[in-house]
Coordinates of C-alpha atoms and ligand atoms in Angstrom, one line a residue:
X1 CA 0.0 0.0 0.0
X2 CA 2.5 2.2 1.3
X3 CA 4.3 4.1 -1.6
X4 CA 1.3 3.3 -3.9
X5 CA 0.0 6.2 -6.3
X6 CA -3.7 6.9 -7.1
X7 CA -3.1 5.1 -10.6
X8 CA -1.4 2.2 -9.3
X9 CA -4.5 1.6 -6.5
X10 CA -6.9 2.9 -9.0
X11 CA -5.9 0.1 -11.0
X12 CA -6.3 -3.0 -8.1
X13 CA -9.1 -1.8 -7.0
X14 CA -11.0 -2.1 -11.2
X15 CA -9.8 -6.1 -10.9
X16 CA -10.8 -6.7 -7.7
X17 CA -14.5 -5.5 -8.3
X18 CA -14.1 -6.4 -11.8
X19 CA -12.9 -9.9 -11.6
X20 CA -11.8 -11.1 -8.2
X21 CA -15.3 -10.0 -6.2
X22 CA -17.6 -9.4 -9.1
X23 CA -19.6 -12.0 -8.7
X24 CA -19.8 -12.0 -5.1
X25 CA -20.6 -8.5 -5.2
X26 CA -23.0 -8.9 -7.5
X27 CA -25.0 -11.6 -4.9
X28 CA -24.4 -9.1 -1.9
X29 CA -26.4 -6.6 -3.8
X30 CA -29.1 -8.4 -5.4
X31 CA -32.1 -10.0 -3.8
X32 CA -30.5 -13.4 -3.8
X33 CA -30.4 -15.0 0.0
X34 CA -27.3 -14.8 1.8
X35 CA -26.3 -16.1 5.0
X36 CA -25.4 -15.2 8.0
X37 CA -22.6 -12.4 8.2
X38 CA -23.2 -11.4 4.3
X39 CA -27.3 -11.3 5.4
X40 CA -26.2 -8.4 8.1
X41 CA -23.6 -6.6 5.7
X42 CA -26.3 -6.2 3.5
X43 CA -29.0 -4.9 6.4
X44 CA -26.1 -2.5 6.9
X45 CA -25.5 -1.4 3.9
X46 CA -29.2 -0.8 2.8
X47 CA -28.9 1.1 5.8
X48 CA -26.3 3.4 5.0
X49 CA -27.2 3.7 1.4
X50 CA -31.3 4.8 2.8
X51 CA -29.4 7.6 5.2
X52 CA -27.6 8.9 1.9
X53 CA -30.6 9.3 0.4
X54 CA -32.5 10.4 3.4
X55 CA -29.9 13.5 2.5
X56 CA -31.1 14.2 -0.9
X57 CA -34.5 16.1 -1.8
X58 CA -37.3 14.0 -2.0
X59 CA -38.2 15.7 -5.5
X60 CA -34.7 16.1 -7.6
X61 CA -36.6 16.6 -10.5
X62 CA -33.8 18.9 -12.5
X63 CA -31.1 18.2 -10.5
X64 CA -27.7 16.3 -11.7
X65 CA -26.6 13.7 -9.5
X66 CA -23.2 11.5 -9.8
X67 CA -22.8 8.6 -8.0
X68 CA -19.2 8.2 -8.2
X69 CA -18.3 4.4 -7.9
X70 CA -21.8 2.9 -8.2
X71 CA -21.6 -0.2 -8.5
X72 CA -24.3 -1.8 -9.4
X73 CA -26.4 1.2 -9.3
X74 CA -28.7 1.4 -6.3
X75 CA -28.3 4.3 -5.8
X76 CA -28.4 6.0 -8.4
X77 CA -31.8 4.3 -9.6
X78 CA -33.4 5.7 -6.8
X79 CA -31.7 9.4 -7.3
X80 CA -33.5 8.9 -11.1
X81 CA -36.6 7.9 -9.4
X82 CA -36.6 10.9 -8.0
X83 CA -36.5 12.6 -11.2
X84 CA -32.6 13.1 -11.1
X85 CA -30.6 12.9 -14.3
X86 CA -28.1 10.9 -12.9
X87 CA -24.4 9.8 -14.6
X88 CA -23.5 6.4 -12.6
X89 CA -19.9 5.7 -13.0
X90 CA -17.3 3.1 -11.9
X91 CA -14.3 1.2 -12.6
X92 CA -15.5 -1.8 -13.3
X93 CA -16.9 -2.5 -16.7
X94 CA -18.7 -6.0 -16.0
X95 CA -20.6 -4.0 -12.7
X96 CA -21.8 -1.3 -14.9
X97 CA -22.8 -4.0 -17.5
X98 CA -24.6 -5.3 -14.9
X99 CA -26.1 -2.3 -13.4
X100 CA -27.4 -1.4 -16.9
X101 CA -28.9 -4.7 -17.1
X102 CA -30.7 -4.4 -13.6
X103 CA -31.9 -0.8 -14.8
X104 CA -33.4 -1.9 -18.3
X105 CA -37.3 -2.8 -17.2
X106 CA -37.4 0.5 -15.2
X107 CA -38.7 3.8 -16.4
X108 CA -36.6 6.3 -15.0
X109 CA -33.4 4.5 -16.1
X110 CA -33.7 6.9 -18.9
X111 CA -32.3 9.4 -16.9
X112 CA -29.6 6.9 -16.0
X113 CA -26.0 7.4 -17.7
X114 CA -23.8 4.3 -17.2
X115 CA -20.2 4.4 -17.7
X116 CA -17.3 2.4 -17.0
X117 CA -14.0 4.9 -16.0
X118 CA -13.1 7.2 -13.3
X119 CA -15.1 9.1 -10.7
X120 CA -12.7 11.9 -11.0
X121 CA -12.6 12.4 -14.9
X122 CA -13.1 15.8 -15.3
X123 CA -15.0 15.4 -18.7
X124 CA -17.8 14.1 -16.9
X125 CA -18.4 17.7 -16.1
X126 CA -20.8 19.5 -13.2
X127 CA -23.1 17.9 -10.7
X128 CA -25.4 19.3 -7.9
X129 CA -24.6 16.4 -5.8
X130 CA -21.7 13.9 -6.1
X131 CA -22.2 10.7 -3.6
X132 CA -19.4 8.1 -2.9
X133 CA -20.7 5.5 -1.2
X134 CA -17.7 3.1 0.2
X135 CA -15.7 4.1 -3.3
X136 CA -13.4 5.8 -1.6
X137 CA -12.8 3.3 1.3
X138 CA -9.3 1.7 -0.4
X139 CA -7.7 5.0 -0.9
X140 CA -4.6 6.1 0.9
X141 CA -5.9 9.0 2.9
X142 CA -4.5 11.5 1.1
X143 CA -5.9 10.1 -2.0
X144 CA -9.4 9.8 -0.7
X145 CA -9.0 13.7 0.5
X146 CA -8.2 14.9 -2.8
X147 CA -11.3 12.9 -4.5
X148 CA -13.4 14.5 -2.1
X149 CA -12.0 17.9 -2.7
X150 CA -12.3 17.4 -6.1
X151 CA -15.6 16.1 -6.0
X152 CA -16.8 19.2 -4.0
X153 CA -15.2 22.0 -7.0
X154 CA -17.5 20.2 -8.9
X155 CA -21.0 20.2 -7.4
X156 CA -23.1 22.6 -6.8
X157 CA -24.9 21.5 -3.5
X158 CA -23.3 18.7 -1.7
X159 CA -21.2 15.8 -1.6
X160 CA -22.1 13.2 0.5
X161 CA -19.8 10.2 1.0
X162 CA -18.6 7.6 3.2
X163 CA -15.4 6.1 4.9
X164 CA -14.3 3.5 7.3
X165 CA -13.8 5.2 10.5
X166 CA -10.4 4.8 12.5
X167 CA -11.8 2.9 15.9
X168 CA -10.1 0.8 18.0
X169 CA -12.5 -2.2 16.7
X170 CA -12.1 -1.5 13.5
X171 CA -8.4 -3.6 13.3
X172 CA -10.3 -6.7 13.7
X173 CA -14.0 -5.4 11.7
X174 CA -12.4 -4.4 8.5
X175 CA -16.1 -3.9 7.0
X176 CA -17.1 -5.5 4.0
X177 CA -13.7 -6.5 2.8
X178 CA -13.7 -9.5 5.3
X179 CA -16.5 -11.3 3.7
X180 CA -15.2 -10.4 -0.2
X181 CA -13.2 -12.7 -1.6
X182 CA -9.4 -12.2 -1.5
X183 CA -7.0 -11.9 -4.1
X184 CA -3.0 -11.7 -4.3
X185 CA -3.7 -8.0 -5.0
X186 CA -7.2 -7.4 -3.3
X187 CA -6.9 -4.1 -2.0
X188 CA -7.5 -3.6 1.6
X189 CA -9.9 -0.8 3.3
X190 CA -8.0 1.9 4.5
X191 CA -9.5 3.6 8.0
X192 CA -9.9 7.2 8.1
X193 CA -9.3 9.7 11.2
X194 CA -13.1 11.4 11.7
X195 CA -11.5 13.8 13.8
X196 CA -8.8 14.7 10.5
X197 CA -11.3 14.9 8.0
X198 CA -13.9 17.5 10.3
X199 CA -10.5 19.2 10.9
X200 CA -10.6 19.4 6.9
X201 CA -13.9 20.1 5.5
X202 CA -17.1 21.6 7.3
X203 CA -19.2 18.7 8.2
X204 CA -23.0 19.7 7.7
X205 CA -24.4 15.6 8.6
X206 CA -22.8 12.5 9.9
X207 CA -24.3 9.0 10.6
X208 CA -22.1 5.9 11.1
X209 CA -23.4 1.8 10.8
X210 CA -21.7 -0.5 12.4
X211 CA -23.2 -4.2 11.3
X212 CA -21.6 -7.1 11.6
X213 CA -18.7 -6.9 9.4
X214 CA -19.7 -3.4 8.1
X215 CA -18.9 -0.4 9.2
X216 CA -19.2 2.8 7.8
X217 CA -19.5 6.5 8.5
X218 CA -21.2 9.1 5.7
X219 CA -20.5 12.7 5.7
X220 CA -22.4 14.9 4.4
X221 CA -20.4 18.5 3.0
X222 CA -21.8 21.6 1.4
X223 CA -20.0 22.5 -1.7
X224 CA -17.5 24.8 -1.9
Ligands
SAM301 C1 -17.5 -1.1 -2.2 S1 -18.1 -0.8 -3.9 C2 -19.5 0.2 -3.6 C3 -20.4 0.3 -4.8 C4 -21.6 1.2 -4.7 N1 -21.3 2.5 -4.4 C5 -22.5 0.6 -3.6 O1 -22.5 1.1 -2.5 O2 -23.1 -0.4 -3.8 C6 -16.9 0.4 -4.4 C7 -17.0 0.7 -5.8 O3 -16.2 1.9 -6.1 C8 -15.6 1.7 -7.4 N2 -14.5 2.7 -7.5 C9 -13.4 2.8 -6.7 N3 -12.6 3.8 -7.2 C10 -13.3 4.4 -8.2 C11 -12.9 5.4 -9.1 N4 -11.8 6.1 -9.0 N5 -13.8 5.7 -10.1 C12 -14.9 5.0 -10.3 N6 -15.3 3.9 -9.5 C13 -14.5 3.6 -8.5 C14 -15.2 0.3 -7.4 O4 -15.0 -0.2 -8.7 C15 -16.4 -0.4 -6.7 O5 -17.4 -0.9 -7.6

């Protein structure tokens, strides 16, 4: 990890979800039963993903939402059914694919743009809201900084994101990672001071979950 640039990690972090955990991703996030542990990440994570939301308008008819690292795009479906006009974007070209495909029956995935590449790409252009949730988790800390500062130049309104928070549990409850598959080059979550990034950016909302095996603080921060 150490010595690592944003390209090099960048580049784990599209195989792992795009070949070492794809599928099991896929299962944690689809309606499929799961046992146990994977049952209670999920709870979680529904959880966390409903408190992001919780943080948007109720009507976003107009508005442009990114959901930077969406994986396979639960959030940003319901940002659309909202009326947002969302761009969904992440690494991974096979969770995309499959986003796309979970979208296809529903009528607001019209307002859905799906695209494999980077959060960060400044070509995707302006946003009223940019939410990260657990995309940034396997960034140095610096790294995950800079996207989030990035991220803010270029909304409007908010960015609202999440991160694994530095606690004294959290050396044994590395979140989702410990259910994932590993790899030889599955990159690990990386835990982030909450007192370093208030010291940082002005905090407007904060919620952690801690379930089972996931746990997970969003922030929500006004733009600049
Ligand atoms: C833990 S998953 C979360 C996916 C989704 N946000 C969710 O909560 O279901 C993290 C995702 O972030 C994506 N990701 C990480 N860094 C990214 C980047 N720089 N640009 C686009 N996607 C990225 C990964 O490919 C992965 O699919």
């Amino acid at each position: 990890m150490l010595g690592l640039t944003y390209q090099d990690r960048r580049a784990e972090i599209e195989t792992y979800f795009d070949q070492t955990a794809m599928a099991a991703w896929a299962k944690l996030t689809s309606a499929a039963p799961v046992s146990g542990i994977r049952a209670k990440v999920r709870a979680g994570r529904d959880e966390m993903r409903n408190t992001l939301l919780s943080w948007l308008p109720a009507d976003m008819t107009g508005l442009r939402l990114l959901d930077a690292g969406c994986g396979t795009g639960a959030l940003a479906l319901e940002a659309a059914a909202r009326g947002a006009t969302v761009t969904a974007i992440d690494l991974s070209p096979q969770l995309v694919a499959l986003a796309a495909e979970r979208a296809r029956h529903l009528p607001h995935a019209a307002r859905v743009t799906f695209r494999a590449g980077d959060m960060l790409d400044p070509e995707l252009g302006a946003f009223d809201y940019a939410v990260c949730m657990d995309s940034i988790i396997h960034y140095a800390a610096a790294d995950a900084r800079n996207a989030i500062t990035a991220l803010r130049a270029r909304t409007s309104r908010a960015v609202l994101f999440t991160f694994a928070p530095r606690t004294i549990l959290l050396g044994s409850l590395l979140t989702v990672g410990k259910i994932l598959p590993r790899g030889d080059r599955s990159p690990m979550i990386v835990p982030q001071s909450e007192r370093a990034l208030r010291r940082l950016f002005p905090v407007a909302r904060s919620h952690r979950v801690k379930a089972a095996f996931y746990t997970s603080q969003a922030m929500e921060l006004p733009s600049c």
